[in-house]
Amino acid sequence: AAAAATPGITILDHTIATGISTAGGAVTGVEAVDLASGEGLSFEAAAVVIATGGAGWLYSHTTNPDVATGDGIALAYEAGAELADLEFYQFHPTAFRGDGAPPFLISEAVRGEGAVLRNAAGEAFMAGYHPLGDLAPRDIVARAIVAEMRAAGSENVFLDCTVARGVDLAARFPAIFAFCQGQGIDMRSAPIPVAPAAHYLMGGVRTDTFGRTTVPGLFAVGEAACTGVHGANRLASNSLMETVVFGKRTVECLGEAPRGAERDPRAIVDGVDGGPAPGHGTLQALMWDFAGIERSHEGLERALGTATGWANSPARPTREWHELREMGTLARLMLKAALLRTESRGAHYRSDYPEQDDRHWARRQVFRRGN
């Protein structure tokens, strides 16, 4: 609402960006489609900022909204920008898991107040996985939960908040308390069913500390960007500070963007065609099963072949087709990055290479179109 009321800002509803235009190696604008009319749109710009968020919708279970498809990252790649650290995807260990309910994030702060994870048998299990028990790093907790779920053949474990003595849970965690109440659970007296969910992409469009990508005039901020500050495993809440700090620094640089070659605005399609796209669910299940919390060469290779097919599918002027194509592009790159990194580091865990290998892998992977 604040943005819509700001002079100089025009918000285009029901419009998707389908390409970033360049000339002479620099940005010249954005191509888009009006989904209501099917009309192709072309916008000239000396600077374009990718602020499209992450890619949680690539996975079956995610805390992200359904617009987090990673298409902005894929568009930057197609325009020639470098992407980095794509193998590092963070899975939050405790998202609500219930029939028909969204995977609402249950903060680790709840465990910080004394809540305990229990398996299907009611046993507290985290002490057997890490010296810090329930306060272990996110990736370790997520893998432990998956192991307990697999052993029990269950869809979730439980977060027991009844042992958090002396804590007013309703006052300390009002949003979580209200959500659980809406699901028929009083967290003061009953355990919360939880399981891991895709949460945050540490990688993205490679930028400097002023949001500049490797394409002149193209900038990226927020989760779509990869500044490198999160390394292989983001610390909680650091992404909020990153967005504020680097977002401000990016704005300071926008006036420096070189103007690319002039071009005439033009329509890029004549109308909507092609019918519905295949469902996102198949790609999401593939990524969850083979590029999720635990990965292996066999699984990554299997998923890579399917994702490559979607990435190479012809673009059609519907949101569903566009999103699936760009999701396929980013999924292919994420799978390739995970396949190449033959070690485990941070949020990237290979069951066939479970140890960290600093001798060969104390370095970043960068992808550019054509390499």
XYZ file of C-alpha atoms in Angstrom:
371
model
C 0.000 0.000 0.000
C 2.830 2.382 0.857
C 4.584 1.624 -2.423
C 1.407 2.115 -4.435
C 0.902 5.527 -2.831
C 4.460 6.682 -3.541
C 4.813 9.125 -6.470
C 6.888 7.689 -9.293
C 6.053 4.049 -8.516
C 3.699 2.154 -10.821
C 2.630 -1.349 -9.827
C 1.564 -3.636 -12.664
C -0.831 -6.299 -11.437
C -1.199 -9.612 -13.301
C 2.016 -8.973 -15.197
C 5.082 -11.226 -15.286
C 8.618 -10.454 -16.377
C 9.737 -12.884 -19.066
C 13.189 -11.568 -19.885
C 15.872 -9.001 -19.117
C 16.987 -7.191 -22.261
C 20.625 -6.360 -22.881
C 22.671 -4.667 -25.583
C 26.425 -4.418 -25.701
C 26.601 -6.450 -22.503
C 24.552 -3.949 -20.457
C 20.932 -3.918 -19.337
C 18.447 -2.057 -21.525
C 15.150 -3.062 -19.932
C 12.646 -5.782 -19.155
C 10.269 -7.818 -21.302
C 6.936 -8.774 -19.762
C 3.488 -10.182 -20.495
C 0.131 -8.825 -19.350
C -1.583 -12.043 -18.288
C -5.064 -10.571 -18.600
C -4.717 -9.582 -22.252
C -1.760 -11.645 -23.430
C -0.102 -8.451 -24.641
C 3.664 -8.335 -24.706
C 5.233 -5.376 -22.942
C 8.696 -3.889 -23.196
C 10.159 -1.455 -20.678
C 13.333 0.523 -21.239
C 15.540 0.975 -18.191
C 19.113 1.924 -17.428
C 18.920 -0.212 -14.279
C 16.956 -3.314 -13.322
C 16.777 -4.631 -9.744
C 16.012 -8.301 -9.081
C 14.105 -8.408 -5.773
C 12.034 -11.529 -6.351
C 12.947 -13.495 -3.240
C 14.015 -17.101 -2.970
C 13.062 -20.432 -4.496
C 11.263 -22.419 -1.816
C 8.490 -23.326 -4.240
C 10.942 -25.670 -5.952
C 10.274 -28.046 -3.041
C 7.180 -29.950 -1.920
C 7.373 -28.580 1.613
C 8.367 -24.954 2.144
C 7.798 -22.038 4.473
C 7.886 -19.719 1.434
C 4.837 -18.249 -0.361
C 3.886 -19.615 -3.778
C 5.519 -16.667 -5.564
C 8.973 -17.823 -4.392
C 9.698 -19.749 -7.579
C 13.218 -18.432 -8.184
C 12.235 -17.030 -11.579
C 14.030 -13.722 -10.993
C 17.274 -15.595 -10.363
C 16.764 -17.645 -13.521
C 16.049 -14.506 -15.582
C 19.281 -12.919 -14.344
C 21.191 -16.049 -15.378
C 19.615 -15.977 -18.832
C 20.675 -12.323 -19.156
C 24.302 -13.308 -18.541
C 24.653 -12.735 -14.798
C 26.723 -15.088 -12.657
C 25.038 -17.232 -10.004
C 26.875 -18.607 -6.967
C 26.462 -21.009 -4.020
C 23.351 -22.676 -5.444
C 24.008 -25.975 -3.677
C 23.476 -24.361 -0.280
C 19.772 -24.477 0.549
C 18.671 -24.244 4.162
C 15.843 -26.408 5.456
C 14.185 -25.221 8.634
C 13.859 -28.242 10.924
C 10.554 -27.376 12.566
C 7.686 -26.370 10.312
C 4.143 -27.346 11.240
C 3.096 -30.565 9.493
C -0.616 -31.317 9.445
C -3.280 -32.430 6.988
C -4.125 -29.529 4.703
C -2.211 -27.031 6.818
C 0.555 -24.811 5.443
C 4.079 -25.586 6.749
C 4.030 -22.687 9.209
C 7.466 -22.014 10.714
C 7.864 -22.907 14.389
C 10.855 -20.824 15.468
C 13.884 -22.411 17.127
C 13.329 -19.803 19.820
C 10.632 -22.160 21.118
C 13.336 -24.758 21.697
C 15.449 -22.008 23.201
C 12.775 -21.642 25.867
C 13.014 -25.335 26.713
C 10.786 -27.172 24.223
C 11.991 -30.662 23.283
C 11.751 -32.688 20.068
C 10.250 -36.157 20.462
C 9.863 -39.011 17.992
C 6.746 -41.057 17.298
C 7.445 -43.135 20.414
C 7.549 -40.012 22.571
C 11.313 -40.214 23.098
C 13.516 -37.121 23.214
C 16.190 -37.862 20.614
C 18.407 -34.862 19.881
C 20.936 -35.628 22.639
C 21.923 -38.671 20.604
C 22.802 -36.561 17.570
C 24.671 -33.529 18.906
C 26.157 -32.239 22.186
C 23.862 -29.198 22.029
C 20.810 -31.434 21.805
C 17.708 -29.545 20.715
C 19.767 -26.382 20.191
C 22.070 -27.936 17.578
C 22.504 -26.136 14.217
C 19.545 -26.248 11.842
C 21.058 -28.657 9.331
C 21.904 -31.192 12.030
C 18.454 -30.961 13.625
C 16.792 -31.325 10.210
C 18.793 -34.464 9.378
C 18.089 -35.930 12.811
C 14.364 -35.388 12.355
C 14.466 -37.046 8.929
C 16.300 -40.031 10.435
C 13.689 -40.394 13.198
C 10.817 -40.068 10.718
C 12.387 -42.687 8.461
C 12.943 -45.098 11.348
C 9.339 -44.784 12.500
C 7.761 -44.543 9.054
C 6.079 -41.322 10.151
C 5.389 -37.986 8.448
C 6.542 -35.893 11.394
C 8.035 -35.738 14.857
C 6.664 -33.671 17.744
C 7.771 -30.494 19.473
C 6.866 -30.792 23.140
C 6.387 -27.333 24.651
C 4.774 -28.584 27.842
C 8.235 -28.917 29.398
C 8.987 -25.192 28.893
C 8.409 -24.352 32.546
C 7.731 -20.797 33.607
C 7.193 -19.542 30.049
C 3.955 -17.838 29.024
C 3.838 -19.375 25.552
C 0.849 -17.314 24.413
C 2.632 -14.070 25.291
C 6.126 -15.131 24.201
C 5.042 -16.607 20.854
C 1.671 -15.029 19.979
C 1.748 -15.795 16.237
C 2.791 -19.428 16.739
C 0.288 -19.853 19.567
C -2.548 -18.419 17.462
C -1.661 -20.596 14.468
C -1.600 -23.757 16.566
C -4.898 -22.806 18.183
C -6.354 -22.460 14.691
C -5.197 -26.026 13.982
C -6.865 -27.300 17.146
C -3.643 -27.587 19.158
C -2.983 -25.888 22.483
C 0.808 -25.892 22.634
C 0.667 -25.491 26.412
C -0.764 -28.985 26.792
C -0.244 -30.856 23.507
C 2.787 -31.446 21.266
C 3.097 -29.743 17.879
C 3.592 -32.002 14.818
C 6.650 -30.697 12.958
C 8.931 -31.678 10.075
C 11.611 -29.918 8.013
C 10.677 -27.560 5.171
C 12.624 -25.647 2.532
C 13.318 -22.221 3.969
C 16.194 -20.156 2.543
C 18.538 -20.152 -0.456
C 22.026 -18.990 0.519
C 22.993 -18.792 -3.147
C 21.562 -16.648 -5.907
C 22.635 -13.894 -8.270
C 26.251 -13.096 -7.479
C 26.660 -9.459 -6.373
C 29.163 -7.178 -4.722
C 28.305 -5.325 -1.511
C 26.421 -2.679 -3.502
C 24.046 -5.101 -5.219
C 25.870 -4.949 -8.545
C 25.805 -8.159 -10.577
C 28.283 -9.098 -13.288
C 25.980 -7.499 -15.902
C 26.246 -3.673 -15.980
C 22.956 -2.107 -14.953
C 21.592 -5.284 -13.354
C 21.281 -5.369 -9.559
C 19.984 -7.961 -7.107
C 18.927 -7.669 -3.464
C 17.467 -9.838 -0.728
C 17.250 -13.604 -1.011
C 17.561 -13.424 -4.803
C 21.093 -12.066 -4.360
C 24.203 -13.907 -3.249
C 26.478 -11.506 -1.404
C 28.364 -14.367 0.231
C 27.708 -13.172 3.773
C 25.771 -16.332 4.687
C 28.463 -18.761 3.600
C 27.181 -22.326 3.447
C 24.664 -22.028 6.286
C 22.826 -18.818 7.192
C 22.507 -17.800 10.832
C 18.971 -16.998 11.967
C 17.720 -13.481 11.133
C 20.915 -12.414 9.345
C 19.002 -12.219 6.069
C 16.884 -9.391 7.475
C 19.978 -7.329 8.207
C 21.414 -8.227 4.815
C 18.307 -6.954 3.040
C 18.281 -3.658 4.935
C 22.011 -2.949 4.610
C 22.605 -4.052 1.036
C 19.232 -2.772 -0.128
C 20.195 0.736 0.981
C 23.629 0.432 -0.595
C 22.077 -0.748 -3.856
C 19.809 2.294 -4.037
C 22.865 4.513 -3.651
C 24.383 2.892 -6.762
C 21.384 2.940 -9.085
C 22.224 6.360 -10.470
C 25.613 5.067 -11.578
C 24.125 2.433 -13.896
C 25.317 2.916 -17.491
C 22.579 3.420 -20.044
C 22.456 0.665 -22.621
C 21.618 1.032 -26.278
C 18.256 2.633 -27.046
C 15.533 0.480 -28.532
C 11.895 0.816 -29.476
C 9.209 -0.558 -27.151
C 7.513 -3.514 -28.805
C 5.039 -6.306 -28.202
C 6.678 -9.699 -27.869
C 3.633 -11.966 -28.192
C 0.336 -11.782 -30.040
C -1.826 -13.580 -27.537
C -2.146 -16.313 -24.947
C -1.948 -19.868 -26.257
C -1.035 -23.367 -25.277
C -3.360 -24.375 -22.477
C -2.305 -25.337 -18.957
C 1.226 -26.189 -17.945
C 2.071 -29.529 -16.361
C 1.763 -29.382 -12.587
C 4.578 -28.048 -10.460
C 4.143 -30.990 -8.115
C 6.328 -33.418 -10.055
C 9.304 -31.051 -10.077
C 8.770 -30.180 -6.423
C 8.654 -33.836 -5.400
C 11.779 -34.543 -7.423
C 13.702 -31.722 -5.731
C 12.448 -32.692 -2.281
C 13.381 -36.341 -2.705
C 16.772 -35.930 -4.395
C 18.032 -32.376 -3.724
C 16.653 -31.905 -0.250
C 18.126 -32.463 3.175
C 20.142 -35.520 2.086
C 21.658 -35.886 -1.390
C 23.558 -38.518 -3.346
C 25.095 -38.879 -6.800
C 22.429 -41.305 -7.980
C 19.511 -39.143 -6.861
C 20.965 -35.887 -8.152
C 21.677 -37.412 -11.569
C 18.134 -38.724 -11.794
C 16.610 -35.358 -10.901
C 18.962 -33.454 -13.200
C 17.711 -35.199 -16.313
C 14.092 -34.314 -15.569
C 14.802 -30.701 -14.592
C 16.792 -30.157 -17.781
C 13.759 -31.152 -19.818
C 11.596 -28.531 -18.122
C 14.290 -25.875 -18.468
C 14.398 -26.478 -22.224
C 10.629 -26.406 -22.728
C 9.332 -23.636 -25.011
C 8.093 -20.518 -23.232
C 4.389 -19.734 -23.452
C 2.716 -16.519 -22.250
C 1.002 -17.921 -19.173
C 2.203 -17.615 -15.622
C 2.209 -21.375 -15.117
C 4.299 -22.155 -18.175
C 6.725 -19.321 -17.503
C 7.206 -20.266 -13.853
C 7.710 -23.947 -14.604
C 10.293 -23.171 -17.284
C 12.258 -20.826 -15.014
C 11.895 -23.227 -12.091
C 13.377 -25.908 -14.325
C 16.296 -23.634 -15.207
C 17.131 -22.876 -11.580
C 16.523 -26.455 -10.450
C 18.948 -27.704 -13.100
C 21.661 -25.342 -11.854
C 21.045 -26.184 -8.196
C 21.221 -29.901 -8.971
C 24.402 -29.449 -10.992
C 26.032 -27.484 -8.167
C 25.065 -30.135 -5.612
C 26.310 -32.916 -7.886
C 29.682 -31.269 -8.464
C 30.360 -30.546 -4.772
C 31.557 -33.964 -3.646
C 31.648 -33.184 0.060
C 29.294 -32.094 2.841
C 29.430 -28.485 4.006
C 26.889 -26.376 5.863
C 23.400 -26.991 4.537
C 24.705 -29.180 1.686
C 24.839 -32.795 2.870
C 25.913 -35.665 0.619
C 25.236 -39.103 2.083
C 27.918 -40.499 -0.246
C 30.423 -37.784 0.784
C 29.521 -37.099 4.437
C 32.746 -35.299 5.402
C 33.884 -31.733 4.743
C 36.789 -31.628 2.269
C 38.708 -28.365 2.645
C 41.557 -29.606 0.475
C 39.410 -29.701 -2.643
C 36.299 -27.697 -1.786
C 37.226 -24.621 0.258
C 35.948 -22.567 -2.662
C 32.767 -21.322 -4.302
C 31.015 -22.559 -7.403
C 29.972 -19.881 -9.893
C 27.699 -20.506 -12.870
C 27.419 -18.343 -15.949
C 25.386 -19.096 -19.049
C 27.548 -21.080 -21.414
C 29.885 -22.550 -18.783
